[in-house]
Every structure is written in C-alpha cells, then in structure tokens.
C-alpha cells in the first residue's frame, strides 16, 4: 500500500509505525515525528512541507487566521538538491484549509517561484524574506492576526503584561512596533520590522497583529498559540475594570530560565499533538 508524499508524484511506502525516524534539521527538533521521510534534500524539503502544512491547518482549526491572508514560512533545502534554499509559503488565493504539503510554493531570495505553481501574496514575500535574511538563525516565521492579540495591539498601550502564567513565558522576549506603516508592499517595510524585532522572539505590531520567529516549526506554532491565550486573559481581565495584578519581578526571573530549558519539549508535545489531530480529521494536508 502506498500514499502520495509529494512533488512530481513521488511515492513512498506508508509508515507502519506511529512515528518516523528521528530527525535533526533546521526547522525541526529530534522529537519523534508522526511522519516518515527519506534522507537527503528531497526528504528534508518534504518534512518542512509536512510540518508547515500542518501548522496552517492547525492554526486555522484554532481560529487564529483571517480569510486567505496572514502567512507562515519555513526555510528549507531545495527539493531538487540545487544550491541555496527556498522559502516555503502558501500561494496566494487559497484558504488555509486547502493548504497541502505539495501546493506550498518555494521562492528564492529574490521572491521568484522555483518550486510549485503560483506565488505568495506580496506582503508574505516582503515581510518573511526580509526577516529570514536579517534575523540570523531564524528558520520559521509566522504572522497572524489572532483576535485577542490583534485587539491588544490596537490599544494605545499594547504591552503584554505579566499577569498570567501564560504571559510569563514571554518575559523579555517581546518587541513592539508602535508605528503602523500600512500594508507591507515593500521589502523596506519588512526590513523595518526585522530591525525592531532584533533578538526577540515575538513582534507585536500596532493596529495589526503579531509575528513570531523560531528555529523550529513547533516552537513558532507554540509561541503564537500561547501569545494569543496570554492576550485573551489580559483583555478579559482589563474588561472587568478592576486592577490587574502583575507577577512579582523575582517570580518572573525564577520561572524564565527553567521554562526556556524545556520550551522545545513543550512546543513539540503540543505541535505534534495538533499534527496528529490533523492526520485524523484533515488527512489531505499531507498530500
């Protein structure tokens, strides 16, 4: 029995075990995977496509995208083994529920499509390519307009406050773009965002939404989800009109280091549980 696994009709034997082999690659961790891919550039590209497609579907499932906009990207080796890398992203005009591993497009550093058909929405190229180029070590960029995060970003003071356990994971990890510049139709706007982001993991965008960057798909997904949960708690607390209680500084410090040591494990546990849910309820994403 075979299943279709990617570009140009290549097929592989269906995995008979629950998890595939352990992978240590730029966009993934060594956590046991719910998929199997071969070694080499094509396999690495394929794994990136599977994880990125699962992220699109998973975030849609969680109600964190808007229409057919917002975008997630991963840097991966070219599937044909050629020089350089491609930025994988979904093509313009399809819904996140339609994203599959094979319909993602790969663009080069000049935003030219070199894998797949179609091209990404202009803002995806301008924001994501700029961050990938300017932020060393970043393999994954996710940009969404989740409702509570975007509502918080629309306030005059939109700082994420350390008032809940979920918010504490972002202590000293958030940058703030306080000047909305309109839709990002130029690379200069993406470069401006990248400069503000600096060495932080989250960029809150005034009147816009948020960007998270990471070295793995699971970490970026995890950060985006719990950012929204932290923003939700803050917005709901503020809506009561009562004073919110900030976590003491010494508690923030004491929690930060132990959490960061375990962050990738927490992220993997969560993301691959979502991956398995998508395998169960929306299995076509792996096509």
Coordinates of C-alpha atoms in Angstrom, one line a residue:
X1 CA 0.0 0.0 0.0
X2 CA 1.4 3.4 -0.9
X3 CA 0.4 7.0 -0.3
X4 CA 1.3 10.1 -2.3
X5 CA 4.0 12.0 -0.5
X6 CA 5.0 14.9 -2.6
X7 CA 6.4 16.6 -5.6
X8 CA 6.1 15.1 -9.1
X9 CA 4.1 12.1 -7.9
X10 CA 6.9 10.6 -5.9
X11 CA 5.6 7.8 -3.6
X12 CA 6.9 6.1 -0.5
X13 CA 5.7 3.1 1.4
X14 CA 3.2 4.1 4.1
X15 CA 4.7 4.1 7.5
X16 CA 3.7 1.1 9.6
X17 CA 4.8 2.6 12.9
X18 CA 3.3 5.5 14.6
X19 CA 6.3 7.7 14.4
X20 CA 9.0 8.2 11.7
X21 CA 12.8 8.3 12.3
X22 CA 14.3 10.9 14.5
X23 CA 15.3 14.0 12.5
X24 CA 17.6 16.8 13.5
X25 CA 17.1 19.5 10.9
X26 CA 17.0 23.3 10.7
X27 CA 13.2 23.6 11.1
X28 CA 12.6 20.7 13.3
X29 CA 13.8 19.0 16.5
X30 CA 14.8 15.4 17.4
X31 CA 11.3 14.7 18.8
X32 CA 9.7 11.5 17.3
X33 CA 7.7 12.5 14.2
X34 CA 4.3 11.3 13.1
X35 CA 5.6 11.0 9.6
X36 CA 8.5 9.4 7.7
X37 CA 10.6 10.9 5.1
X38 CA 13.8 9.7 3.3
X39 CA 17.3 11.2 3.9
X40 CA 18.7 13.9 1.6
X41 CA 17.5 17.3 0.3
X42 CA 14.1 16.0 -1.0
X43 CA 13.3 14.4 2.3
X44 CA 14.3 17.4 4.3
X45 CA 12.2 19.6 2.0
X46 CA 9.3 17.2 2.3
X47 CA 9.5 17.2 6.1
X48 CA 9.4 21.0 6.1
X49 CA 6.3 20.9 3.8
X50 CA 4.5 18.5 6.0
X51 CA 5.1 20.5 9.2
X52 CA 4.3 23.8 7.5
X53 CA 1.0 22.4 6.0
X54 CA 0.1 21.0 9.5
X55 CA 0.8 24.4 11.0
X56 CA -1.5 26.2 8.5
X57 CA -4.3 23.7 9.1
X58 CA -3.8 23.6 12.9
X59 CA -3.9 27.4 13.3
X60 CA -7.0 27.6 11.1
X61 CA -8.5 24.8 13.3
X62 CA -7.7 27.0 16.3
X63 CA -9.3 30.1 14.8
X64 CA -6.1 32.1 14.5
X65 CA -6.0 33.1 10.9
X66 CA -8.1 35.6 8.8
X67 CA -9.6 34.7 5.5
X68 CA -7.0 33.8 2.9
X69 CA -4.4 36.2 4.3
X70 CA -1.7 36.0 7.0
X71 CA 1.2 33.7 6.3
X72 CA 3.6 31.2 7.7
X73 CA 7.0 30.3 6.2
X74 CA 9.9 27.9 6.6
X75 CA 13.4 28.0 5.0
X76 CA 14.3 24.5 3.6
X77 CA 16.7 23.0 1.1
X78 CA 15.6 22.9 -2.5
X79 CA 13.8 19.7 -3.3
X80 CA 15.9 19.1 -6.4
X81 CA 19.1 19.3 -4.3
X82 CA 20.2 22.5 -6.0
X83 CA 22.2 25.3 -4.5
X84 CA 20.7 27.5 -1.9
X85 CA 17.4 27.3 0.0
X86 CA 13.8 28.1 -0.7
X87 CA 11.3 29.8 1.5
X88 CA 8.2 27.7 1.6
X89 CA 4.9 29.5 1.9
X90 CA 1.3 29.1 0.7
X91 CA 0.3 30.5 -2.7
X92 CA -2.0 33.5 -2.9
X93 CA -5.7 32.8 -3.2
X94 CA -6.2 29.6 -1.3
X95 CA -7.7 29.1 2.1
X96 CA -5.6 27.7 4.9
X97 CA -7.9 24.6 4.9
X98 CA -6.8 24.0 1.4
X99 CA -3.1 24.1 2.1
X100 CA -1.2 20.8 1.5
X101 CA 2.4 19.8 1.6
X102 CA 2.6 19.7 -2.2
X103 CA 0.8 23.0 -3.0
X104 CA 3.1 25.1 -1.0
X105 CA 5.4 27.2 -3.2
X106 CA 9.1 27.7 -2.8
X107 CA 10.6 31.1 -3.6
X108 CA 14.2 32.1 -3.8
X109 CA 15.9 35.1 -2.2
X110 CA 14.6 37.4 -5.0
X111 CA 11.0 36.2 -4.4
X112 CA 11.0 34.2 -7.6
X113 CA 9.0 30.9 -7.5
X114 CA 11.3 28.0 -8.0
X115 CA 9.1 25.2 -6.6
X116 CA 5.4 24.7 -7.2
X117 CA 2.9 26.8 -9.1
X118 CA 1.7 30.3 -8.3
X119 CA 3.3 32.8 -6.0
X120 CA 2.7 34.1 -2.5
X121 CA 0.8 37.2 -1.6
X122 CA 3.2 40.3 -1.9
X123 CA 3.2 41.0 1.9
X124 CA 4.4 37.4 2.6
X125 CA 7.4 38.0 0.4
X126 CA 8.1 41.5 1.8
X127 CA 7.8 40.6 5.5
X128 CA 9.1 37.0 5.6
X129 CA 12.0 37.2 3.2
X130 CA 13.3 40.3 5.0
X131 CA 13.1 38.7 8.4
X132 CA 14.7 35.5 7.2
X133 CA 17.6 37.5 5.6
X134 CA 18.2 39.8 8.5
X135 CA 17.5 37.6 11.5
X136 CA 20.3 35.0 11.9
X137 CA 19.2 31.6 12.9
X138 CA 15.6 32.1 12.0
X139 CA 14.1 29.2 10.0
X140 CA 10.4 29.8 10.7
X141 CA 8.4 32.9 10.6
X142 CA 4.6 33.0 11.5
X143 CA 2.5 36.1 11.1
X144 CA -1.2 36.1 12.1
X145 CA -4.0 38.4 13.2
X146 CA -5.5 36.4 16.1
X147 CA -8.4 38.2 17.6
X148 CA -7.2 38.9 21.2
X149 CA -3.6 39.6 20.1
X150 CA -4.8 42.0 17.5
X151 CA -7.3 43.6 19.8
X152 CA -4.5 44.2 22.3
X153 CA -2.3 45.6 19.6
X154 CA -5.0 48.1 18.8
X155 CA -4.8 49.7 22.2
X156 CA -2.7 52.8 22.9
X157 CA -0.7 50.8 25.4
X158 CA -0.4 47.3 24.0
X159 CA 2.3 45.9 26.1
X160 CA 1.9 42.3 27.0
X161 CA 1.7 42.4 30.8
X162 CA 3.0 39.7 33.1
X163 CA -0.4 39.0 34.7
X164 CA -0.8 35.3 34.0
X165 CA 1.2 32.1 33.8
X166 CA 1.0 32.1 30.0
X167 CA 2.3 35.6 29.7
X168 CA 5.4 34.8 31.8
X169 CA 6.9 32.7 29.1
X170 CA 7.3 35.9 27.1
X171 CA 9.1 37.9 29.7
X172 CA 11.9 39.9 27.9
X173 CA 11.1 38.2 24.6
X174 CA 8.7 40.7 23.0
X175 CA 9.5 43.6 20.8
X176 CA 6.9 46.3 19.9
X177 CA 6.4 48.0 16.6
X178 CA 4.5 51.1 17.8
X179 CA 4.1 52.8 14.4
X180 CA 1.7 51.2 11.9
X181 CA 3.0 51.9 8.4
X182 CA 0.2 50.4 6.4
X183 CA 0.2 47.1 4.3
X184 CA 3.7 45.8 3.8
X185 CA 4.0 46.1 0.0
X186 CA 7.8 46.9 0.0
X187 CA 10.8 45.0 1.3
X188 CA 11.8 48.1 3.2
X189 CA 8.8 47.6 5.4
X190 CA 9.8 44.0 6.2
X191 CA 13.3 45.2 6.9
X192 CA 12.0 47.8 9.3
X193 CA 10.0 45.2 11.2
X194 CA 13.1 42.9 11.3
X195 CA 15.2 45.7 12.8
X196 CA 12.6 46.3 15.5
X197 CA 12.3 42.6 16.2
X198 CA 16.0 42.5 16.9
X199 CA 16.9 39.4 19.0
X200 CA 13.4 38.9 20.4
X201 CA 11.1 36.1 19.6
X202 CA 7.8 38.0 19.2
X203 CA 7.0 41.2 17.4
X204 CA 3.7 42.9 18.4
X205 CA 2.5 45.1 15.5
X206 CA 0.5 48.1 16.4
X207 CA -3.0 48.0 14.8
X208 CA -2.0 44.8 13.0
X209 CA -1.3 41.5 14.8
X210 CA 1.9 39.7 15.7
X211 CA 4.9 37.9 14.3
X212 CA 6.8 35.0 15.9
X213 CA 10.1 33.6 14.8
X214 CA 11.9 30.4 15.8
X215 CA 14.3 27.8 14.7
X216 CA 11.6 25.1 14.6
X217 CA 8.0 24.9 13.3
X218 CA 6.8 23.6 16.7
X219 CA 8.4 26.4 18.7
X220 CA 6.9 29.1 16.4
X221 CA 3.5 27.5 16.5
X222 CA 3.6 27.1 20.3
X223 CA 4.6 30.7 20.8
X224 CA 1.9 32.1 18.6
X225 CA -0.8 30.0 20.3
X226 CA 0.1 30.9 23.8
X227 CA 0.7 34.5 22.9
X228 CA -3.0 34.6 21.9
X229 CA -4.0 32.9 25.1
X230 CA -2.0 35.4 27.2
X231 CA -3.6 38.3 25.3
X232 CA -7.0 36.8 25.8
X233 CA -6.5 36.6 29.6
X234 CA -5.2 40.2 29.6
X235 CA -8.0 41.6 27.5
X236 CA -10.7 39.8 29.6
X237 CA -9.1 40.9 32.8
X238 CA -9.0 44.5 31.6
X239 CA -12.6 44.4 30.5
X240 CA -13.7 43.9 34.2
X241 CA -12.4 47.4 35.0
X242 CA -10.6 46.0 38.0
X243 CA -6.8 46.4 38.6
X244 CA -4.8 43.5 37.3
X245 CA -2.0 42.1 39.5
X246 CA 1.5 41.9 38.0
X247 CA 3.6 38.9 38.9
X248 CA 6.5 40.0 41.1
X249 CA 9.8 40.5 39.4
X250 CA 11.6 37.8 41.4
X251 CA 9.0 35.2 40.2
X252 CA 9.4 36.2 36.6
X253 CA 13.1 35.7 36.9
X254 CA 12.9 32.4 38.7
X255 CA 10.5 31.0 36.1
X256 CA 12.2 32.2 33.0
X257 CA 15.4 30.0 32.9
X258 CA 13.7 26.7 33.8
X259 CA 10.9 27.3 31.2
X260 CA 13.3 28.2 28.4
X261 CA 15.3 25.0 29.0
X262 CA 12.1 22.9 28.5
X263 CA 10.4 25.2 25.9
X264 CA 11.3 23.0 22.8
X265 CA 9.9 19.9 24.6
X266 CA 6.7 21.7 25.5
X267 CA 6.4 23.0 21.9
X268 CA 7.0 19.6 20.4
X269 CA 4.4 17.9 22.6
X270 CA 1.8 20.5 21.6
X271 CA 2.5 20.8 17.9
X272 CA 2.8 17.1 17.2
X273 CA -0.5 16.5 19.0
X274 CA -2.1 19.1 16.6
X275 CA -0.3 17.3 13.7
X276 CA -1.9 14.0 14.8
X277 CA -5.3 15.7 15.0
X278 CA -4.9 17.0 11.5
X279 CA -4.0 13.5 10.3
X280 CA -7.2 12.3 11.8
X281 CA -9.6 15.0 10.8
X282 CA -7.9 16.6 7.7
X283 CA -5.6 14.0 6.4
X284 CA -5.4 15.5 2.9
X285 CA -2.9 18.1 4.2
X286 CA -0.1 15.5 3.8
X287 CA -0.9 15.1 0.0

